[in-house]
PDB file of C-alpha atoms in Angstrom:
ATOM      1  CA  MET A 137      18.575  -0.054  -4.010  1.00 42.00           C
ATOM      2  CA  PRO A 138      19.509   3.176  -5.297  1.00 43.00           C
ATOM      3  CA  SER A 139      21.640   5.270  -3.054  1.00 49.00           C
ATOM      4  CA  ILE A 140      19.424   8.219  -2.976  1.00 73.00           C
ATOM      5  CA  ARG A 141      15.661   7.655  -2.633  1.00 86.00           C
ATOM      6  CA  SER A 142      13.567  10.456  -3.596  1.00 94.00           C
ATOM      7  CA  LEU A 143      10.058  11.421  -5.073  1.00 95.00           C
ATOM      8  CA  ASP A 144      12.008  12.539  -8.316  1.00 96.00           C
ATOM      9  CA  ALA A 145      13.302   9.359  -8.608  1.00 95.00           C
ATOM     10  CA  ILE A 146       9.820   7.710  -8.342  1.00 96.00           C
ATOM     11  CA  SER A 147       8.696  10.284 -10.712  1.00 96.00           C
ATOM     12  CA  THR A 148      11.265   9.056 -13.522  1.00 96.00           C
ATOM     13  CA  VAL A 149      10.755   5.407 -12.912  1.00 96.00           C
ATOM     14  CA  LEU A 150       7.117   6.130 -13.441  1.00 96.00           C
ATOM     15  CA  ALA A 151       7.718   8.067 -16.401  1.00 96.00           C
ATOM     16  CA  ALA A 152      10.199   5.602 -18.055  1.00 97.00           C
ATOM     17  CA  GLU A 153       8.614   2.297 -16.779  1.00 96.00           C
ATOM     18  CA  GLY A 154       5.206   2.412 -15.117  1.00 95.00           C
ATOM     19  CA  PRO A 155       3.502   1.722 -11.848  1.00 96.00           C
ATOM     20  CA  PRO A 156       5.063  -1.640 -11.499  1.00 96.00           C
ATOM     21  CA  ALA A 157       8.468  -0.426 -11.605  1.00 97.00           C
ATOM     22  CA  ALA A 158       7.587   2.394  -9.319  1.00 97.00           C
ATOM     23  CA  LEU A 159       6.035  -0.341  -6.760  1.00 97.00           C
ATOM     24  CA  ALA A 160       9.387  -2.500  -7.161  1.00 97.00           C
ATOM     25  CA  TYR A 161      11.335   0.972  -6.141  1.00 97.00           C
ATOM     26  CA  LEU A 162       9.201   2.081  -3.280  1.00 97.00           C
ATOM     27  CA  ASN A 163       9.813  -1.715  -2.149  1.00 97.00           C
ATOM     28  CA  ASP A 164      13.230  -1.956  -2.553  1.00 96.00           C
ATOM     29  CA  GLY A 165      13.686   0.503   0.495  1.00 94.00           C
ATOM     30  CA  VAL A 166      11.668  -1.197   2.879  1.00 97.00           C
ATOM     31  CA  PRO A 167      11.815  -4.301   4.599  1.00 97.00           C
ATOM     32  CA  HIS A 168       8.189  -5.154   3.833  1.00 97.00           C
ATOM     33  CA  ARG A 169       7.435  -8.026   1.573  1.00 96.00           C
ATOM     34  CA  PHE A 170       4.458  -6.479  -0.285  1.00 96.00           C
ATOM     35  CA  THR A 171       3.934  -2.941  -1.910  1.00 97.00           C
ATOM     36  CA  ALA A 172       0.516  -2.831  -3.318  1.00 96.00           C
ATOM     37  CA  VAL A 173      -2.139  -0.493  -5.094  1.00 96.00           C
ATOM     38  CA  TYR A 174      -5.946  -1.543  -4.206  1.00 95.00           C
ATOM     39  CA  ARG A 175      -8.792   0.116  -6.063  1.00 95.00           C
ATOM     40  CA  PHE A 176     -12.193   0.731  -4.537  1.00 93.00           C
ATOM     41  CA  ALA A 177     -15.189  -0.833  -6.084  1.00 92.00           C
ATOM     42  CA  GLY A 178     -18.079  -0.636  -3.638  1.00 90.00           C
ATOM     43  CA  PRO A 179     -18.217  -3.597  -0.959  1.00 94.00           C
ATOM     44  CA  ILE A 180     -14.731  -4.946  -2.579  1.00 94.00           C
ATOM     45  CA  LEU A 181     -11.092  -4.097  -3.043  1.00 94.00           C
ATOM     46  CA  HIS A 182      -9.249  -5.055  -6.555  1.00 94.00           C
ATOM     47  CA  ASN A 183      -5.610  -5.489  -6.364  1.00 94.00           C
ATOM     48  CA  VAL A 184      -4.427  -3.512  -9.037  1.00 94.00           C
ATOM     49  CA  PHE A 185      -0.614  -3.687  -8.675  1.00 95.00           C
ATOM     50  CA  LEU A 186       1.560  -5.752  -6.568  1.00 95.00           C
ATOM     51  CA  HIS A 187       5.120  -6.219  -5.735  1.00 96.00           C
ATOM     52  CA  ASP A 188       6.114  -9.120  -3.791  1.00 96.00           C
ATOM     53  CA  LYS A 189       9.747  -9.061  -2.672  1.00 96.00           C
ATOM     54  CA  ALA A 190       9.729 -12.785  -2.448  1.00 90.00           C
ATOM     55  CA  GLY A 191       9.201 -12.867  -6.416  1.00 86.00           C
ATOM     56  CA  ARG A 192       6.161 -14.932  -6.012  1.00 85.00           C
ATOM     57  CA  MET A 193       2.809 -15.052  -8.137  1.00 80.00           C
ATOM     58  CA  ARG A 194      -0.115 -12.995  -6.165  1.00 82.00           C
ATOM     59  CA  PRO A 195      -1.730 -15.082  -3.475  1.00 79.00           C
ATOM     60  CA  ASP A 196      -5.411 -15.495  -4.366  1.00 81.00           C
ATOM     61  CA  PHE A 197      -6.524 -14.207  -0.916  1.00 76.00           C
ATOM     62  CA  LEU A 198      -4.901 -10.709  -2.012  1.00 80.00           C
ATOM     63  CA  ALA A 199      -6.460 -10.401  -5.406  1.00 84.00           C
ATOM     64  CA  VAL A 200      -9.877  -9.212  -3.974  1.00 89.00           C
ATOM     65  CA  VAL A 201     -10.523  -8.555  -0.701  1.00 90.00           C
ATOM     66  CA  PRO A 202     -13.956  -7.364   1.108  1.00 92.00           C
ATOM     67  CA  PHE A 203     -13.838  -3.573   2.141  1.00 92.00           C
ATOM     68  CA  SER A 204     -15.186  -4.462   5.511  1.00 90.00           C
ATOM     69  CA  ARG A 205     -12.431  -7.116   6.294  1.00 90.00           C
ATOM     70  CA  SER A 206      -9.488  -4.941   5.187  1.00 92.00           C
ATOM     71  CA  PHE A 207      -6.994  -2.307   6.903  1.00 93.00           C
ATOM     72  CA  CYS A 208      -7.980   0.028   3.978  1.00 92.00           C
ATOM     73  CA  GLN A 209     -11.246   0.984   5.797  1.00 91.00           C
ATOM     74  CA  PHE A 210      -8.844   2.869   8.079  1.00 93.00           C
ATOM     75  CA  VAL A 211      -7.343   4.763   5.333  1.00 93.00           C
ATOM     76  CA  VAL A 212     -10.836   6.067   4.329  1.00 90.00           C
ATOM     77  CA  LYS A 213     -11.798   6.932   7.716  1.00 89.00           C
ATOM     78  CA  ASP A 214      -8.172   8.578   8.549  1.00 91.00           C
ATOM     79  CA  ARG A 215      -6.456   9.771   5.402  1.00 92.00           C
ATOM     80  CA  SER A 216      -3.703   7.450   6.087  1.00 95.00           C
ATOM     81  CA  PHE A 217      -3.095   4.088   8.264  1.00 96.00           C
ATOM     82  CA  ARG A 218       0.226   2.791  10.095  1.00 97.00           C
ATOM     83  CA  THR A 219       0.479  -0.078  12.180  1.00 97.00           C
ATOM     84  CA  ASP A 220       4.051  -2.171  12.977  1.00 97.00           C
ATOM     85  CA  ASN A 221       1.965  -4.734  14.765  1.00 97.00           C
ATOM     86  CA  SER A 222      -1.658  -5.416  14.251  1.00 96.00           C
ATOM     87  CA  VAL A 223      -1.712  -7.829  17.195  1.00 96.00           C
ATOM     88  CA  ALA A 224      -0.464  -5.359  19.588  1.00 96.00           C
ATOM     89  CA  ASP A 225      -2.505  -2.467  18.051  1.00 96.00           C
ATOM     90  CA  PRO A 226      -5.811  -1.820  20.350  1.00 96.00           C
ATOM     91  CA  ARG A 227      -7.595  -0.185  17.332  1.00 94.00           C
ATOM     92  CA  LEU A 228      -7.466  -3.522  15.471  1.00 95.00           C
ATOM     93  CA  PHE A 229      -8.970  -5.612  18.255  1.00 94.00           C
ATOM     94  CA  GLY A 230     -11.535  -7.866  16.843  1.00 92.00           C
ATOM     95  CA  HIS A 231     -10.364  -7.253  12.943  1.00 91.00           C
ATOM     96  CA  ALA A 232     -10.483  -9.830  10.549  1.00 89.00           C
ATOM     97  CA  LEU A 233      -6.790  -9.554   9.669  1.00 90.00           C
ATOM     98  CA  ARG A 234      -5.298  -8.704  13.035  1.00 92.00           C
ATOM     99  CA  GLY A 235      -2.890 -11.206  13.402  1.00 91.00           C
ATOM    100  CA  ILE A 236      -2.791 -12.037   9.851  1.00 91.00           C
ATOM    101  CA  VAL A 237      -1.369  -8.924   8.045  1.00 94.00           C
ATOM    102  CA  ILE A 238       0.988  -7.727  10.928  1.00 95.00           C
ATOM    103  CA  SER A 239       2.659  -4.712   9.598  1.00 97.00           C
ATOM    104  CA  TYR A 240       0.639  -2.047   7.461  1.00 96.00           C
ATOM    105  CA  HIS A 241       1.530   1.314   6.276  1.00 98.00           C
ATOM    106  CA  SER A 242      -0.819   2.945   3.515  1.00 98.00           C
ATOM    107  CA  VAL A 243      -2.051   6.032   2.187  1.00 98.00           C
ATOM    108  CA  PRO A 244      -4.825   7.034  -0.382  1.00 97.00           C
ATOM    109  CA  VAL A 245      -4.731   7.248  -3.964  1.00 96.00           C
ATOM    110  CA  LEU A 246      -6.973  10.027  -5.475  1.00 93.00           C
ATOM    111  CA  ASP A 247      -8.587  10.028  -8.867  1.00 90.00           C
ATOM    112  CA  HIS A 248      -6.608  11.771 -11.155  1.00 83.00           C
ATOM    113  CA  ALA A 249      -9.756  13.688 -13.007  1.00 82.00           C
ATOM    114  CA  SER A 250     -12.246  13.984  -9.786  1.00 84.00           C
ATOM    115  CA  GLY A 251      -9.737  14.164  -6.867  1.00 83.00           C
ATOM    116  CA  GLU A 252     -12.172  11.602  -5.149  1.00 88.00           C
ATOM    117  CA  LEU A 253     -10.757   8.567  -3.409  1.00 92.00           C
ATOM    118  CA  TRP A 254      -9.570   5.992  -5.801  1.00 94.00           C
ATOM    119  CA  GLY A 255      -7.883   3.430  -3.815  1.00 95.00           C
ATOM    120  CA  THR A 256      -4.685   2.762  -1.486  1.00 97.00           C
ATOM    121  CA  LEU A 257      -0.992   2.477  -1.820  1.00 98.00           C
ATOM    122  CA  SER A 258       0.282   0.336   0.700  1.00 98.00           C
ATOM    123  CA  HIS A 259       3.307  -1.599   2.405  1.00 98.00           C
ATOM    124  CA  PHE A 260       2.385  -4.559   4.191  1.00 96.00           C
ATOM    125  CA  ASP A 261       3.962  -7.982   5.691  1.00 96.00           C
ATOM    126  CA  MET A 262       2.817 -11.014   7.597  1.00 95.00           C
ATOM    127  CA  ARG A 263       5.536  -9.967  10.090  1.00 96.00           C
ATOM    128  CA  HIS A 264       6.052  -6.941  12.730  1.00 97.00           C
ATOM    129  CA  LEU A 265       8.133  -4.635  10.769  1.00 97.00           C
ATOM    130  CA  THR A 266       8.507  -0.921  11.296  1.00 96.00           C
ATOM    131  CA  LEU A 267       8.290   1.573   8.658  1.00 97.00           C
ATOM    132  CA  PRO A 268      10.665   4.776   8.983  1.00 95.00           C
ATOM    133  CA  ASP A 269       8.817   8.380   8.780  1.00 95.00           C
ATOM    134  CA  GLU A 270      10.789   9.027   5.571  1.00 95.00           C
ATOM    135  CA  GLU A 271       9.605   6.012   3.662  1.00 96.00           C
ATOM    136  CA  PHE A 272       6.091   6.700   4.962  1.00 97.00           C
ATOM    137  CA  GLU A 273       6.441  10.271   3.298  1.00 96.00           C
ATOM    138  CA  LEU A 274       7.967   8.863  -0.010  1.00 97.00           C
ATOM    139  CA  LEU A 275       4.832   6.459  -0.123  1.00 97.00           C
ATOM    140  CA  GLN A 276       2.479   9.523   0.381  1.00 97.00           C
ATOM    141  CA  GLY A 277       4.126  11.438  -2.301  1.00 97.00           C
ATOM    142  CA  ALA A 278       4.388   8.363  -4.506  1.00 97.00           C
ATOM    143  CA  ALA A 279       0.506   8.424  -4.335  1.00 97.00           C
ATOM    144  CA  SER A 280       0.087  11.803  -5.428  1.00 96.00           C
ATOM    145  CA  LEU A 281       2.222  10.640  -8.684  1.00 96.00           C
ATOM    146  CA  LEU A 282       0.472   7.269  -9.256  1.00 95.00           C
ATOM    147  CA  PRO A 283      -3.006   8.877 -10.390  1.00 93.00           C
ATOM    148  CA  ARG A 284      -2.125  10.079 -13.767  1.00 91.00           C
ATOM    149  CA  TYR A 285      -0.632   6.554 -14.694  1.00 91.00           C
ATOM    150  CA  LEU A 286      -3.849   4.608 -13.517  1.00 86.00           C
ATOM    151  CA  VAL A 287      -6.592   6.435 -15.487  1.00 67.00           C
ATOM    152  CA  THR A 288      -6.959   3.537 -18.025  1.00 55.00           C
ATOM    153  CA  ILE A 289      -7.174   0.953 -15.008  1.00 52.00           C
TER     154      ILE A 289
END
């Protein structure tokens, strides 16, 4: 892990190596297994990029997710969403992913041309994990840099 984690470093990684490397950089600073970019497509979400700390191929259940069954719906509603433990989070009682995706920290990604909501950038895991405020702020900053690299997707 780099000794100084910064938005400038993410910008450098994005320019030199692209979004997959930037997600790996972001993931390197957090305990979460996954860091992902999802794109909204009507009633479903498509996984565009996924970094898995375990180095495994993307599980099928993460490739396409119904919007109504996702935690991304809370990002749309509240402009970001954080939960360290979905089982204990009263906002998630009755939600389909409660107890499956345990920790979820996500921010919106806006379309480069229109400024409209395009998707989300998230750290998540199937374990109870916290995310330091500094890392959440870095995630927000990265979401502001990503759109120019997503125009062809």
